[in-house]
JSON list of C-alpha atoms in Angstrom, two decimals:
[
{"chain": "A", "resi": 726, "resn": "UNK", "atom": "CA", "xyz": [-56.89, 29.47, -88.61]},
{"chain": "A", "resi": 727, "resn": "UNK", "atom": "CA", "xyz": [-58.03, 26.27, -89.79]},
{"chain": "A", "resi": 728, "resn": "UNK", "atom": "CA", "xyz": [-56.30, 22.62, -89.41]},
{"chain": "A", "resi": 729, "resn": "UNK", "atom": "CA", "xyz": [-54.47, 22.32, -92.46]},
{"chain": "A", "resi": 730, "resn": "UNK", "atom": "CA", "xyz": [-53.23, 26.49, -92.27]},
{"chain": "A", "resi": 731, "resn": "UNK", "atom": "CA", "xyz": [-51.46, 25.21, -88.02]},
{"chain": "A", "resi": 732, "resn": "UNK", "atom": "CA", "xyz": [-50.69, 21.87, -89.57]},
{"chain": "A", "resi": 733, "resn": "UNK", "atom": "CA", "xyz": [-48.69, 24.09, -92.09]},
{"chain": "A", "resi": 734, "resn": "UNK", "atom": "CA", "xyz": [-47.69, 26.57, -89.80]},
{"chain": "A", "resi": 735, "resn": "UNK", "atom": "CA", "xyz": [-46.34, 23.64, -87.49]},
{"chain": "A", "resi": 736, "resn": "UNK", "atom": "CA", "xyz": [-44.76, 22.03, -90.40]},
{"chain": "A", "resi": 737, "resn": "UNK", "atom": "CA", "xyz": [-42.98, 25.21, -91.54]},
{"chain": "A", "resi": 738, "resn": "UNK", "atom": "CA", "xyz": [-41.78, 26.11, -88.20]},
{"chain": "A", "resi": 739, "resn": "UNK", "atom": "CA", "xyz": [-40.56, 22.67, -87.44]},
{"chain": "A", "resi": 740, "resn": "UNK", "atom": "CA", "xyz": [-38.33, 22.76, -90.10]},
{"chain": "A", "resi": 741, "resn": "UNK", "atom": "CA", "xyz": [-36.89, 26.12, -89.75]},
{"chain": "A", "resi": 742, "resn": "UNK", "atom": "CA", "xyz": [-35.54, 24.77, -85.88]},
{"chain": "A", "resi": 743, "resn": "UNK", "atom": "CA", "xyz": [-34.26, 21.71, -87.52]},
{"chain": "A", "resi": 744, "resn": "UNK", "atom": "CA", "xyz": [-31.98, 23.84, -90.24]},
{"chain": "A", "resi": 745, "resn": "UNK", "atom": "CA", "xyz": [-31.59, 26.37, -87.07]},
{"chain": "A", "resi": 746, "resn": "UNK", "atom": "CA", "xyz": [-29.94, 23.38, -85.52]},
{"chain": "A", "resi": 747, "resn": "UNK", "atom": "CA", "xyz": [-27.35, 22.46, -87.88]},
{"chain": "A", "resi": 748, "resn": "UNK", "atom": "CA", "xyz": [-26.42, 25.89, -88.61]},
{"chain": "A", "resi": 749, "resn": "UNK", "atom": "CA", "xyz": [-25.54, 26.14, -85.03]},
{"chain": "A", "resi": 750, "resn": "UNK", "atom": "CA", "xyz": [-23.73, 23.02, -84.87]},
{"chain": "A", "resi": 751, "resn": "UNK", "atom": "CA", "xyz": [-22.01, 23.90, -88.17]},
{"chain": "A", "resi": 752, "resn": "UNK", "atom": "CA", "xyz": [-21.11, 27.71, -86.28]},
{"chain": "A", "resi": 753, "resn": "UNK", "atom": "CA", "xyz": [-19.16, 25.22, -83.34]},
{"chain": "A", "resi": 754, "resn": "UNK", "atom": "CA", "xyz": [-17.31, 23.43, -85.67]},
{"chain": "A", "resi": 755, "resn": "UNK", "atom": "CA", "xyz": [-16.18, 26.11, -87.50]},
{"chain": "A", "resi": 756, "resn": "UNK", "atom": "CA", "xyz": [-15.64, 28.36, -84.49]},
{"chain": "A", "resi": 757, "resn": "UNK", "atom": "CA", "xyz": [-13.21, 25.29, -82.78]},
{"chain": "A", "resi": 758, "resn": "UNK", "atom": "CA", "xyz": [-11.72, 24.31, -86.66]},
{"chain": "A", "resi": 759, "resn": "UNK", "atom": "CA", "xyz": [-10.36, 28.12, -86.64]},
{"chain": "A", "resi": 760, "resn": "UNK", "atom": "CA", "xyz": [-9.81, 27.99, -83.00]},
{"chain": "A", "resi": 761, "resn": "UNK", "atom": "CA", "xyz": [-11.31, 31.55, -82.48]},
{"chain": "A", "resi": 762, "resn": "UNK", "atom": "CA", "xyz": [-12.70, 31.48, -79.07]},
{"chain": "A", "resi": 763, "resn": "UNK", "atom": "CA", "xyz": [-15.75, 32.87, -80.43]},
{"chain": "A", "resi": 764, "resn": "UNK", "atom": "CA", "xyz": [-18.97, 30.90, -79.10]},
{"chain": "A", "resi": 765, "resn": "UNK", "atom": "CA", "xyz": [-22.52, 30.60, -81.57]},
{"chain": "A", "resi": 766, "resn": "UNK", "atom": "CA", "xyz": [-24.23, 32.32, -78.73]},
{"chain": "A", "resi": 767, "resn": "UNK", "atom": "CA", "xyz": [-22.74, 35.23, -78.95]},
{"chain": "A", "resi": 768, "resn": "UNK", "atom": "CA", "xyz": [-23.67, 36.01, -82.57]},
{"chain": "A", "resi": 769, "resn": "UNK", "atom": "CA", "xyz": [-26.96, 37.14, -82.34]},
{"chain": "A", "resi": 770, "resn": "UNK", "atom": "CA", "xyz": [-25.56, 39.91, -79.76]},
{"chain": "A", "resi": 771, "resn": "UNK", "atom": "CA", "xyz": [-22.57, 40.71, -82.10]},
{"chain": "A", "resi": 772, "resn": "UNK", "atom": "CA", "xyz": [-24.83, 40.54, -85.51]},
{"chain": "A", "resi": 773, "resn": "UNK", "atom": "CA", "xyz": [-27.59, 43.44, -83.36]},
{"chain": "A", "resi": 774, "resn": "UNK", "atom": "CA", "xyz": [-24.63, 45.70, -82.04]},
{"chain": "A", "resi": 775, "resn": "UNK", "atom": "CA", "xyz": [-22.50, 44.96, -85.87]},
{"chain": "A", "resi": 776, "resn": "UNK", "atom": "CA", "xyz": [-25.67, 47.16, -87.50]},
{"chain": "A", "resi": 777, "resn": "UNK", "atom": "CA", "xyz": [-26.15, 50.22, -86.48]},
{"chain": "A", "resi": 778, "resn": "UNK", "atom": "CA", "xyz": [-23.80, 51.41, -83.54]},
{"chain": "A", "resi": 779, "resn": "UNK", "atom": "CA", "xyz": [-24.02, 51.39, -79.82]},
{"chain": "A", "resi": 780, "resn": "UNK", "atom": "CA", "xyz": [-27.30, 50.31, -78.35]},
{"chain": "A", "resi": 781, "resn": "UNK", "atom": "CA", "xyz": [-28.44, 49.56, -75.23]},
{"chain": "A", "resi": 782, "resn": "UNK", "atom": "CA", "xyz": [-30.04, 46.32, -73.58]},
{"chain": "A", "resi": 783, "resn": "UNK", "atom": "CA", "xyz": [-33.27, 46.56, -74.07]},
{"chain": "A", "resi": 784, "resn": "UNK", "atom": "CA", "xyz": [-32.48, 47.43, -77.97]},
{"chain": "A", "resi": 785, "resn": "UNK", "atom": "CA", "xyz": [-30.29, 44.16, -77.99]},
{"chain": "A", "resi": 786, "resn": "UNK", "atom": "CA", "xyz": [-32.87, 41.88, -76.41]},
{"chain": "A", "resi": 787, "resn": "UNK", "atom": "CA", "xyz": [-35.61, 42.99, -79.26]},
{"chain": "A", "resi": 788, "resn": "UNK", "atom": "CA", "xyz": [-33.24, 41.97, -82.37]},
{"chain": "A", "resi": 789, "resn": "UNK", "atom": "CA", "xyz": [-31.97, 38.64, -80.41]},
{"chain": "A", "resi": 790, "resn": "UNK", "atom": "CA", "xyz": [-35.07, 37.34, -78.37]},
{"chain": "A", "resi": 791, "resn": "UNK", "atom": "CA", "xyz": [-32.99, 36.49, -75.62]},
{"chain": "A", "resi": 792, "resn": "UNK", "atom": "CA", "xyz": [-33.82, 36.69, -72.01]},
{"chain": "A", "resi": 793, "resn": "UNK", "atom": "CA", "xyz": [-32.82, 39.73, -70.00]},
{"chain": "A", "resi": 794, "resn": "UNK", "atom": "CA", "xyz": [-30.63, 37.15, -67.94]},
{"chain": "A", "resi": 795, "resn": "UNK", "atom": "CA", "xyz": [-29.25, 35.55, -70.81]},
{"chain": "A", "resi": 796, "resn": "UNK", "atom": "CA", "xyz": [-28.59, 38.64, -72.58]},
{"chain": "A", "resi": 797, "resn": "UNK", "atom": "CA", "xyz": [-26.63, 39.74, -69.57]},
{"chain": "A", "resi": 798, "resn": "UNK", "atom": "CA", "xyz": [-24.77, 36.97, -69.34]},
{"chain": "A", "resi": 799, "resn": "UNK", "atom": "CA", "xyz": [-23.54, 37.04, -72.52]},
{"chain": "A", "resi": 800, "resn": "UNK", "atom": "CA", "xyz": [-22.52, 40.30, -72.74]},
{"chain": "A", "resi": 801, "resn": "UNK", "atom": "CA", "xyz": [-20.60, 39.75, -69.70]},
{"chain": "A", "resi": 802, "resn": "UNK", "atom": "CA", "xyz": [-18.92, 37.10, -71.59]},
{"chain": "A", "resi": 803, "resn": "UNK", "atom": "CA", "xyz": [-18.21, 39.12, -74.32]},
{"chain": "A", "resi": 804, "resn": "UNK", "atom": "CA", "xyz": [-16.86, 42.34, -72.69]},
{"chain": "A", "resi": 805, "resn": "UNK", "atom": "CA", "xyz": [-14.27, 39.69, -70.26]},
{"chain": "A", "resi": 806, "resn": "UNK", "atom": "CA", "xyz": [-12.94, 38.49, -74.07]},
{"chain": "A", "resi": 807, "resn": "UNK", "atom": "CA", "xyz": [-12.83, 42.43, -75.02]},
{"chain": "A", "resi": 808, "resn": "UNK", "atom": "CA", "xyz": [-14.95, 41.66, -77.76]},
{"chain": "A", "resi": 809, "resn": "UNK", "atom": "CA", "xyz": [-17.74, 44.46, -76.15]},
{"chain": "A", "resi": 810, "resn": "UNK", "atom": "CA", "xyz": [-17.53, 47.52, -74.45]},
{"chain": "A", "resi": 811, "resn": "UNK", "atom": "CA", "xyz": [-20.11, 49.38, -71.91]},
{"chain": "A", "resi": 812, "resn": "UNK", "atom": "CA", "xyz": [-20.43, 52.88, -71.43]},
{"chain": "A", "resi": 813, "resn": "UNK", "atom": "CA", "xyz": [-22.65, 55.44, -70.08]},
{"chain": "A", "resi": 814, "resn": "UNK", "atom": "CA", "xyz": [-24.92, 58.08, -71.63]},
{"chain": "A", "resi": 815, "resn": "UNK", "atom": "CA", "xyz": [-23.32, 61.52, -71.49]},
{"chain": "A", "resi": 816, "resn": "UNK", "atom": "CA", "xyz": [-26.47, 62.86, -70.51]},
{"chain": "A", "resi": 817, "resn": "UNK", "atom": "CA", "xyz": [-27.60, 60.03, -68.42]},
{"chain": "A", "resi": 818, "resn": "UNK", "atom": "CA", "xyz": [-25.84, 58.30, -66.37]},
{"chain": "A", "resi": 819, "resn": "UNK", "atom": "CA", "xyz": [-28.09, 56.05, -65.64]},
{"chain": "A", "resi": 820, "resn": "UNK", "atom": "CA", "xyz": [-28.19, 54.75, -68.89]},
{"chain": "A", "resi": 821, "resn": "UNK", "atom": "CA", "xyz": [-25.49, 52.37, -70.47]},
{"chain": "A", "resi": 822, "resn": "UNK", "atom": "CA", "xyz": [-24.79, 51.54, -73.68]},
{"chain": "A", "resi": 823, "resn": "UNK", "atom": "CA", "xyz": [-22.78, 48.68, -75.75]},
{"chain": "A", "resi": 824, "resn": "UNK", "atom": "CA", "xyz": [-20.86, 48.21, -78.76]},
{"chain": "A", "resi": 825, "resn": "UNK", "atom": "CA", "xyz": [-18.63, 46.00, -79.87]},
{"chain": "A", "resi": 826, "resn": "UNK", "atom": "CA", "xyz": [-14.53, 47.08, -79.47]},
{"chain": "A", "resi": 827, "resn": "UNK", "atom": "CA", "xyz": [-12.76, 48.39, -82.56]},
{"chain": "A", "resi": 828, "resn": "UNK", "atom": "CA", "xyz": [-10.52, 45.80, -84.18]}
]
């Protein structure tokens, strides 16, 4: 990669946090103007369990990015607001899975 293709690639990326930013801040005021209770954080979790049924963690921290911690944390979150549900695997119980609850 040359100068001008990471000055670019800076450039681009730069820009895509900055609108990342004020979509987030625009998410908050929305969330409080509705009063919903719902916080931006969670949507990346409730956007990856919203397509395609129950999944487990590791599936949610691909599609989010997050952290294993973080993820965690904000599933906890989620499932104390009975907005997500865990369950095990029939087969194995070792394995749990998530999804959000029925409305």
């Amino acid at each position: 990669m040359n100068n001008f293709q990471a000055s670019a690639f800076q450039s681009i990326a730069g820009k895509i946090r900055f609108v990342a930013e004020h979509l987030t801040k625009d998410l908050i005021r929305i969330y409080r103007f509705y009063e919903t209770g719902f916080k931006p954080e969670w949507e990346p979790v409730s956007s990856a369990l919203s397509s395609g049924g129950a999944k487990t963690l590791a599936d949610i921290i691909k599609e989010t990015g997050y952290s294993r911690l973080s993820a965690w944390r904000i599933i906890a979150e989620m499932t104390r607001n009975e907005l997500v549900e865990k369950f095990r695997d029939g087969r194995d119980r070792r394995k749990w899975y998530l999804r959000l609850t029925p409305e």
